[in-house]
């Protein structure tokens, strides 16, 4: 199994953290990974992207030029994601913020109120974790065997107070896919 994914949004949505966690979970499952973040100079509101590969086999090239799946977290990211996604690829759209439809008809499109789910849970900052759960379910790339312990290893101790909300957010994204 090899999954090449591309996550896109704006600074402040946790795109880079999402990519880091995506590959960290995969590493904990014994997979090979690559991770390339890209972000604008702005602290918030600029471009934020992450390309990741997780694989059971060695990864020959770390570049993701034609991803298997993309996550579109904001409207400005839609054109780029639509352009680079492979034919019949998976496009997950944060329909809370992205109202436009892709032009391409050869894609598997899943619209999910990622930001809306996080808002209902009480904190929009966890939208990236909702997206993580949804992408894992839709791609079958991650198993989430031990979410709590993986998050405890990933986050520094001063962030451990947020682990229960992260777990709940990941699970909410995973479960939300059932109703799509």
PDB file of C-alpha atoms in Angstrom:
ATOM      1  CA  UNK A   1       0.000   0.000   0.000  1.00  0.00           C
ATOM      2  CA  UNK A   2       1.246   3.450  -0.929  1.00  0.00           C
ATOM      3  CA  UNK A   3      -0.816   6.588  -0.351  1.00  0.00           C
ATOM      4  CA  UNK A   4       0.320   9.939  -1.729  1.00  0.00           C
ATOM      5  CA  UNK A   5      -1.657  12.775  -0.167  1.00  0.00           C
ATOM      6  CA  UNK A   6      -1.708  16.545  -0.420  1.00  0.00           C
ATOM      7  CA  UNK A   7      -3.257  18.765   2.256  1.00  0.00           C
ATOM      8  CA  UNK A   8      -3.978  22.419   1.441  1.00  0.00           C
ATOM      9  CA  UNK A   9      -5.433  25.362   3.309  1.00  0.00           C
ATOM     10  CA  UNK A  10      -4.371  28.625   4.910  1.00  0.00           C
ATOM     11  CA  UNK A  11      -2.048  29.348   7.797  1.00  0.00           C
ATOM     12  CA  UNK A  12      -3.761  28.806  11.124  1.00  0.00           C
ATOM     13  CA  UNK A  13      -5.788  25.773  10.003  1.00  0.00           C
ATOM     14  CA  UNK A  14      -3.168  23.311  11.230  1.00  0.00           C
ATOM     15  CA  UNK A  15      -2.255  21.925   7.789  1.00  0.00           C
ATOM     16  CA  UNK A  16       1.418  21.455   8.662  1.00  0.00           C
ATOM     17  CA  UNK A  17       0.528  19.819  11.988  1.00  0.00           C
ATOM     18  CA  UNK A  18      -1.917  17.575  10.163  1.00  0.00           C
ATOM     19  CA  UNK A  19       0.834  16.431   7.804  1.00  0.00           C
ATOM     20  CA  UNK A  20       3.226  15.846  10.688  1.00  0.00           C
ATOM     21  CA  UNK A  21       0.671  13.793  12.582  1.00  0.00           C
ATOM     22  CA  UNK A  22      -0.305  11.867   9.435  1.00  0.00           C
ATOM     23  CA  UNK A  23       3.259  10.631   8.960  1.00  0.00           C
ATOM     24  CA  UNK A  24       3.828  10.166  12.700  1.00  0.00           C
ATOM     25  CA  UNK A  25       0.848   7.819  12.959  1.00  0.00           C
ATOM     26  CA  UNK A  26       2.145   5.963   9.896  1.00  0.00           C
ATOM     27  CA  UNK A  27       5.640   5.655  11.401  1.00  0.00           C
ATOM     28  CA  UNK A  28       4.127   4.227  14.592  1.00  0.00           C
ATOM     29  CA  UNK A  29       2.423   1.632  12.364  1.00  0.00           C
ATOM     30  CA  UNK A  30       5.799   0.698  10.880  1.00  0.00           C
ATOM     31  CA  UNK A  31       5.303   2.394   7.508  1.00  0.00           C
ATOM     32  CA  UNK A  32       7.808   4.380   5.464  1.00  0.00           C
ATOM     33  CA  UNK A  33       7.011   8.090   5.162  1.00  0.00           C
ATOM     34  CA  UNK A  34       7.937  11.374   3.534  1.00  0.00           C
ATOM     35  CA  UNK A  35       6.694  14.809   4.533  1.00  0.00           C
ATOM     36  CA  UNK A  36       7.174  18.118   2.729  1.00  0.00           C
ATOM     37  CA  UNK A  37       5.584  21.221   4.243  1.00  0.00           C
ATOM     38  CA  UNK A  38       5.129  24.459   2.342  1.00  0.00           C
ATOM     39  CA  UNK A  39       3.842  27.677   3.811  1.00  0.00           C
ATOM     40  CA  UNK A  40       3.860  31.380   3.153  1.00  0.00           C
ATOM     41  CA  UNK A  41       5.772  33.887   5.257  1.00  0.00           C
ATOM     42  CA  UNK A  42       2.610  35.065   7.019  1.00  0.00           C
ATOM     43  CA  UNK A  43       1.840  33.669  10.469  1.00  0.00           C
ATOM     44  CA  UNK A  44      -1.860  33.275   9.713  1.00  0.00           C
ATOM     45  CA  UNK A  45      -3.821  33.482   6.523  1.00  0.00           C
ATOM     46  CA  UNK A  46      -1.044  32.633   4.068  1.00  0.00           C
ATOM     47  CA  UNK A  47      -0.617  29.474   2.047  1.00  0.00           C
ATOM     48  CA  UNK A  48      -0.198  26.232   3.981  1.00  0.00           C
ATOM     49  CA  UNK A  49       0.352  22.909   2.242  1.00  0.00           C
ATOM     50  CA  UNK A  50       1.782  19.538   3.090  1.00  0.00           C
ATOM     51  CA  UNK A  51       2.560  16.669   0.777  1.00  0.00           C
ATOM     52  CA  UNK A  52       2.991  13.264   2.363  1.00  0.00           C
ATOM     53  CA  UNK A  53       3.621   9.710   1.284  1.00  0.00           C
ATOM     54  CA  UNK A  54       3.070   6.682   3.463  1.00  0.00           C
ATOM     55  CA  UNK A  55       3.967   3.252   2.190  1.00  0.00           C
ATOM     56  CA  UNK A  56       4.547  -0.330   3.234  1.00  0.00           C
ATOM     57  CA  UNK A  57       7.460  -0.366   0.786  1.00  0.00           C
ATOM     58  CA  UNK A  58      10.508   1.835   0.257  1.00  0.00           C
ATOM     59  CA  UNK A  59       9.663   5.227  -1.203  1.00  0.00           C
ATOM     60  CA  UNK A  60      11.671   5.866  -4.364  1.00  0.00           C
ATOM     61  CA  UNK A  61      10.914   9.583  -4.662  1.00  0.00           C
ATOM     62  CA  UNK A  62       9.664  11.854  -1.878  1.00  0.00           C
ATOM     63  CA  UNK A  63       7.883  14.193  -4.302  1.00  0.00           C
ATOM     64  CA  UNK A  64       4.098  14.180  -4.570  1.00  0.00           C
ATOM     65  CA  UNK A  65       3.367  15.516  -8.052  1.00  0.00           C
ATOM     66  CA  UNK A  66       0.151  13.566  -8.686  1.00  0.00           C
ATOM     67  CA  UNK A  67      -1.480  12.691  -5.370  1.00  0.00           C
ATOM     68  CA  UNK A  68      -3.924   9.854  -4.802  1.00  0.00           C
ATOM     69  CA  UNK A  69      -5.892  12.053  -2.408  1.00  0.00           C
ATOM     70  CA  UNK A  70      -6.192  15.739  -1.555  1.00  0.00           C
ATOM     71  CA  UNK A  71      -7.730  17.638   1.326  1.00  0.00           C
ATOM     72  CA  UNK A  72      -9.116  21.060   0.391  1.00  0.00           C
ATOM     73  CA  UNK A  73      -9.536  23.083   3.581  1.00  0.00           C
ATOM     74  CA  UNK A  74     -10.242  26.493   1.970  1.00  0.00           C
ATOM     75  CA  UNK A  75     -11.629  27.849  -1.303  1.00  0.00           C
ATOM     76  CA  UNK A  76      -8.301  29.236  -2.538  1.00  0.00           C
ATOM     77  CA  UNK A  77      -6.813  25.724  -2.484  1.00  0.00           C
ATOM     78  CA  UNK A  78      -9.446  24.151  -4.718  1.00  0.00           C
ATOM     79  CA  UNK A  79      -7.937  25.065  -8.138  1.00  0.00           C
ATOM     80  CA  UNK A  80      -4.484  23.736  -7.291  1.00  0.00           C
ATOM     81  CA  UNK A  81      -5.807  20.541  -5.709  1.00  0.00           C
ATOM     82  CA  UNK A  82      -8.082  19.938  -8.662  1.00  0.00           C
ATOM     83  CA  UNK A  83      -5.200  20.448 -11.087  1.00  0.00           C
ATOM     84  CA  UNK A  84      -2.737  18.039  -9.455  1.00  0.00           C
ATOM     85  CA  UNK A  85      -5.048  15.226  -8.277  1.00  0.00           C
ATOM     86  CA  UNK A  86      -4.742  12.034 -10.281  1.00  0.00           C
ATOM     87  CA  UNK A  87      -7.621  10.766 -12.438  1.00  0.00           C
ATOM     88  CA  UNK A  88     -10.228   9.063 -10.241  1.00  0.00           C
ATOM     89  CA  UNK A  89      -8.436  10.425  -7.159  1.00  0.00           C
ATOM     90  CA  UNK A  90     -10.100  11.277  -3.854  1.00  0.00           C
ATOM     91  CA  UNK A  91     -10.870  14.928  -3.111  1.00  0.00           C
ATOM     92  CA  UNK A  92     -12.075  15.697   0.411  1.00  0.00           C
ATOM     93  CA  UNK A  93     -13.570  19.172   0.597  1.00  0.00           C
ATOM     94  CA  UNK A  94     -14.145  21.158   3.775  1.00  0.00           C
ATOM     95  CA  UNK A  95     -17.638  22.196   2.742  1.00  0.00           C
ATOM     96  CA  UNK A  96     -17.917  24.630   5.647  1.00  0.00           C
ATOM     97  CA  UNK A  97     -15.482  26.956   3.860  1.00  0.00           C
ATOM     98  CA  UNK A  98     -15.469  25.684   0.271  1.00  0.00           C
ATOM     99  CA  UNK A  99     -18.780  26.341  -1.476  1.00  0.00           C
ATOM    100  CA  UNK A 100     -17.592  25.954  -5.071  1.00  0.00           C
ATOM    101  CA  UNK A 101     -17.593  22.580  -6.821  1.00  0.00           C
ATOM    102  CA  UNK A 102     -14.596  21.233  -8.709  1.00  0.00           C
ATOM    103  CA  UNK A 103     -14.866  21.385 -12.487  1.00  0.00           C
ATOM    104  CA  UNK A 104     -13.383  17.970 -13.096  1.00  0.00           C
ATOM    105  CA  UNK A 105     -15.838  15.092 -13.304  1.00  0.00           C
ATOM    106  CA  UNK A 106     -13.299  12.271 -13.002  1.00  0.00           C
ATOM    107  CA  UNK A 107     -12.798  12.589  -9.229  1.00  0.00           C
ATOM    108  CA  UNK A 108     -14.252  10.915  -6.189  1.00  0.00           C
ATOM    109  CA  UNK A 109     -15.490  13.939  -4.217  1.00  0.00           C
ATOM    110  CA  UNK A 110     -16.422  13.823  -0.550  1.00  0.00           C
ATOM    111  CA  UNK A 111     -17.772  16.996   1.023  1.00  0.00           C
ATOM    112  CA  UNK A 112     -17.561  17.159   4.771  1.00  0.00           C
ATOM    113  CA  UNK A 113     -18.277  20.054   7.140  1.00  0.00           C
ATOM    114  CA  UNK A 114     -14.841  19.714   8.746  1.00  0.00           C
ATOM    115  CA  UNK A 115     -14.782  23.182  10.300  1.00  0.00           C
ATOM    116  CA  UNK A 116     -18.467  22.914  11.221  1.00  0.00           C
ATOM    117  CA  UNK A 117     -17.892  19.657  13.091  1.00  0.00           C
ATOM    118  CA  UNK A 118     -15.015  21.228  15.026  1.00  0.00           C
ATOM    119  CA  UNK A 119     -17.185  24.267  15.847  1.00  0.00           C
ATOM    120  CA  UNK A 120     -19.962  21.980  17.147  1.00  0.00           C
ATOM    121  CA  UNK A 121     -17.393  20.248  19.328  1.00  0.00           C
ATOM    122  CA  UNK A 122     -16.474  23.616  20.810  1.00  0.00           C
ATOM    123  CA  UNK A 123     -13.229  24.662  19.119  1.00  0.00           C
ATOM    124  CA  UNK A 124     -12.601  25.376  15.439  1.00  0.00           C
ATOM    125  CA  UNK A 125      -8.856  24.826  16.001  1.00  0.00           C
ATOM    126  CA  UNK A 126      -9.484  21.078  15.987  1.00  0.00           C
ATOM    127  CA  UNK A 127     -10.751  21.060  12.380  1.00  0.00           C
ATOM    128  CA  UNK A 128      -7.445  19.593  11.235  1.00  0.00           C
ATOM    129  CA  UNK A 129      -7.948  16.625  13.574  1.00  0.00           C
ATOM    130  CA  UNK A 130     -11.465  16.112  12.217  1.00  0.00           C
ATOM    131  CA  UNK A 131      -9.926  16.094   8.730  1.00  0.00           C
ATOM    132  CA  UNK A 132      -7.249  13.629   9.870  1.00  0.00           C
ATOM    133  CA  UNK A 133      -9.904  11.149  10.979  1.00  0.00           C
ATOM    134  CA  UNK A 134     -11.925  11.547   7.784  1.00  0.00           C
ATOM    135  CA  UNK A 135      -8.898  11.181   5.498  1.00  0.00           C
ATOM    136  CA  UNK A 136      -7.713   8.091   7.371  1.00  0.00           C
ATOM    137  CA  UNK A 137     -11.110   6.430   6.971  1.00  0.00           C
ATOM    138  CA  UNK A 138     -11.521   7.375   3.313  1.00  0.00           C
ATOM    139  CA  UNK A 139      -8.009   6.331   2.253  1.00  0.00           C
ATOM    140  CA  UNK A 140      -7.607   3.353   4.596  1.00  0.00           C
ATOM    141  CA  UNK A 141      -4.053   4.617   5.024  1.00  0.00           C
ATOM    142  CA  UNK A 142      -3.990   4.653   8.839  1.00  0.00           C
ATOM    143  CA  UNK A 143      -5.361   2.186  11.377  1.00  0.00           C
ATOM    144  CA  UNK A 144      -5.433   4.346  14.543  1.00  0.00           C
ATOM    145  CA  UNK A 145      -4.674   1.355  16.759  1.00  0.00           C
ATOM    146  CA  UNK A 146      -3.612   3.427  19.769  1.00  0.00           C
ATOM    147  CA  UNK A 147      -4.525   7.095  19.280  1.00  0.00           C
ATOM    148  CA  UNK A 148      -3.957   8.190  22.892  1.00  0.00           C
ATOM    149  CA  UNK A 149      -0.436   6.818  23.186  1.00  0.00           C
ATOM    150  CA  UNK A 150       0.622   8.026  19.745  1.00  0.00           C
ATOM    151  CA  UNK A 151      -0.564  11.538  20.600  1.00  0.00           C
ATOM    152  CA  UNK A 152       1.240  11.385  23.965  1.00  0.00           C
ATOM    153  CA  UNK A 153       4.476  10.568  22.137  1.00  0.00           C
ATOM    154  CA  UNK A 154       3.897  13.259  19.507  1.00  0.00           C
ATOM    155  CA  UNK A 155       2.860  16.212  21.677  1.00  0.00           C
ATOM    156  CA  UNK A 156       5.075  17.729  24.378  1.00  0.00           C
ATOM    157  CA  UNK A 157       3.814  17.259  27.942  1.00  0.00           C
ATOM    158  CA  UNK A 158       2.504  20.819  28.177  1.00  0.00           C
ATOM    159  CA  UNK A 159       0.061  19.969  25.349  1.00  0.00           C
ATOM    160  CA  UNK A 160      -1.198  16.689  26.848  1.00  0.00           C
ATOM    161  CA  UNK A 161      -4.248  18.475  28.274  1.00  0.00           C
ATOM    162  CA  UNK A 162      -5.543  18.735  24.671  1.00  0.00           C
ATOM    163  CA  UNK A 163      -5.174  15.054  23.845  1.00  0.00           C
ATOM    164  CA  UNK A 164      -8.752  14.094  24.834  1.00  0.00           C
ATOM    165  CA  UNK A 165     -10.131  16.782  22.479  1.00  0.00           C
ATOM    166  CA  UNK A 166      -7.746  15.660  19.719  1.00  0.00           C
ATOM    167  CA  UNK A 167      -8.889  12.051  20.129  1.00  0.00           C
ATOM    168  CA  UNK A 168     -12.549  13.100  20.088  1.00  0.00           C
ATOM    169  CA  UNK A 169     -11.952  15.230  16.980  1.00  0.00           C
ATOM    170  CA  UNK A 170     -10.159  12.441  15.103  1.00  0.00           C
ATOM    171  CA  UNK A 171     -12.928  10.006  16.016  1.00  0.00           C
ATOM    172  CA  UNK A 172     -15.605  12.522  14.972  1.00  0.00           C
ATOM    173  CA  UNK A 173     -13.999  12.916  11.540  1.00  0.00           C
ATOM    174  CA  UNK A 174     -13.671   9.162  11.165  1.00  0.00           C
ATOM    175  CA  UNK A 175     -17.317   8.600  12.126  1.00  0.00           C
ATOM    176  CA  UNK A 176     -18.621  11.517  10.033  1.00  0.00           C
ATOM    177  CA  UNK A 177     -17.562   9.671   6.895  1.00  0.00           C
ATOM    178  CA  UNK A 178     -20.249   7.044   7.566  1.00  0.00           C
ATOM    179  CA  UNK A 179     -22.925   9.644   7.007  1.00  0.00           C
ATOM    180  CA  UNK A 180     -21.433  11.027   3.778  1.00  0.00           C
TER     181      UNK A 180
END
